[in-house]
Amino acid sequence: MATAFDEPENPHRNAYILIGLGGAAVATFGLAAIAGIFGPVFFALVLTICVHPLRIALEKRGVPRGLATGSVITAVTLLLVAFGWAVAVAFTQFVDLIPQFKDQIVAAVHDFAAWLSTIGINADEIHDVASSFDPSTLVDFLGGVIGGLTGSITLLVIVFTMLLLMAMDAGLLPTVLKQLFPVRPLTVGSLVAYGTNVRRYMVVTTVLGLAQGLVNWIALLILQVPGAFIWGLLAFVCSFIPNIGYFIAIIPPIIFGGLVGGWPTVIAVIIVYGVINGVIQSVIQPRVVGKAVNLSQTITFFSVLFWAVVIGPIGAILAIPLTLLVRLMLVDTNPAMAWIRPVLGEFDETKVIMAQFDAEAKAERKARKAEKAGGVPSGTPPASTA
């Protein structure tokens, strides 16, 4: 007999699933093939979304559309130049810092390899790496990462060109959305919500990341950890990488803190970073961002790994906007896929149901305790009286 929980049978369901997985694989490999173009273009799109309210505010004050566009482009360009300057300063300081601690770093690596041997890990590969370790290779590695993010002339040209074009097209976007709304109201609503959510997430993350990097910088200066400005900037960049960024940002100051101050400095760095990260990313950011990012922690973590593999380091920074874009195309604009929202991370209704279950379970436990206290076995009906 059919029940209310029965789903309509589809004889082609498995075929549709396989086709969908195949299409996703093709799309993923396609994005990986054009990562050098897709990454900068999407970065320019996110920047355009973030500064769009500035254009609206200027136009409401009577500023001509062309001048408003120029102001937006100038503001973003200045921000990018300032960030590039900070990265260049940090990289220069890092290059000067490594030779000063080269011998200490090599000794620490050898001590770590020896410690691994004492606990039973005696792999020849570990000792080979320790004996051939050269701290100067860290400079080459960091230079390659920075080059992958910001050092490519092609990337900068693409970002600036797309930013210029998107900023000009953005002036027509409100009118275009009004044209489309009578025909595709769900699509228009989803696009507007996507822009709002991405803007809120990126702006809030930027502001809180700046605060986090500044506080870390000051704290490391007080603790006399070498390269405090470098690690503060690293904390700011890593604030855009959910779940993983904190662990990436804390490793270098722990190492250099241990080289100059030993275990007391290491413990102090861990406490400072833990408190700052816990307050900003676990308390303040969720309250400010709100429902802008309705993604579960598992999906968020996987998205960082996935997009970093597909389009490189910039994919880890843009993982949330990219994942929200996929959700926009597959779920938000498709009424038939509304059922999957709780699986992705929209837990409002789920939390209400859980609260009801918890209340019922609590009431049941209290009832059992009351029965035991009264000497009446659970499940035994009260004796009848004559």
Short mmCIF file of C-alpha atoms in Angstrom, two decimals, residues 19 100 103 226 301 339:
data_model
loop_
_atom_site.label_atom_id
_atom_site.label_comp_id
_atom_site.label_asym_id
_atom_site.label_seq_id
_atom_site.Cartn_x
_atom_site.Cartn_y
_atom_site.Cartn_z
CA ILE A 19 24.57 11.84 -16.86
CA GLN A 100 69.07 35.39 9.62
CA ASP A 103 71.07 27.81 10.84
CA PRO A 226 60.31 37.94 13.90
CA PHE A 301 35.64 22.49 3.82
CA TRP A 339 14.07 19.78 -1.15
#
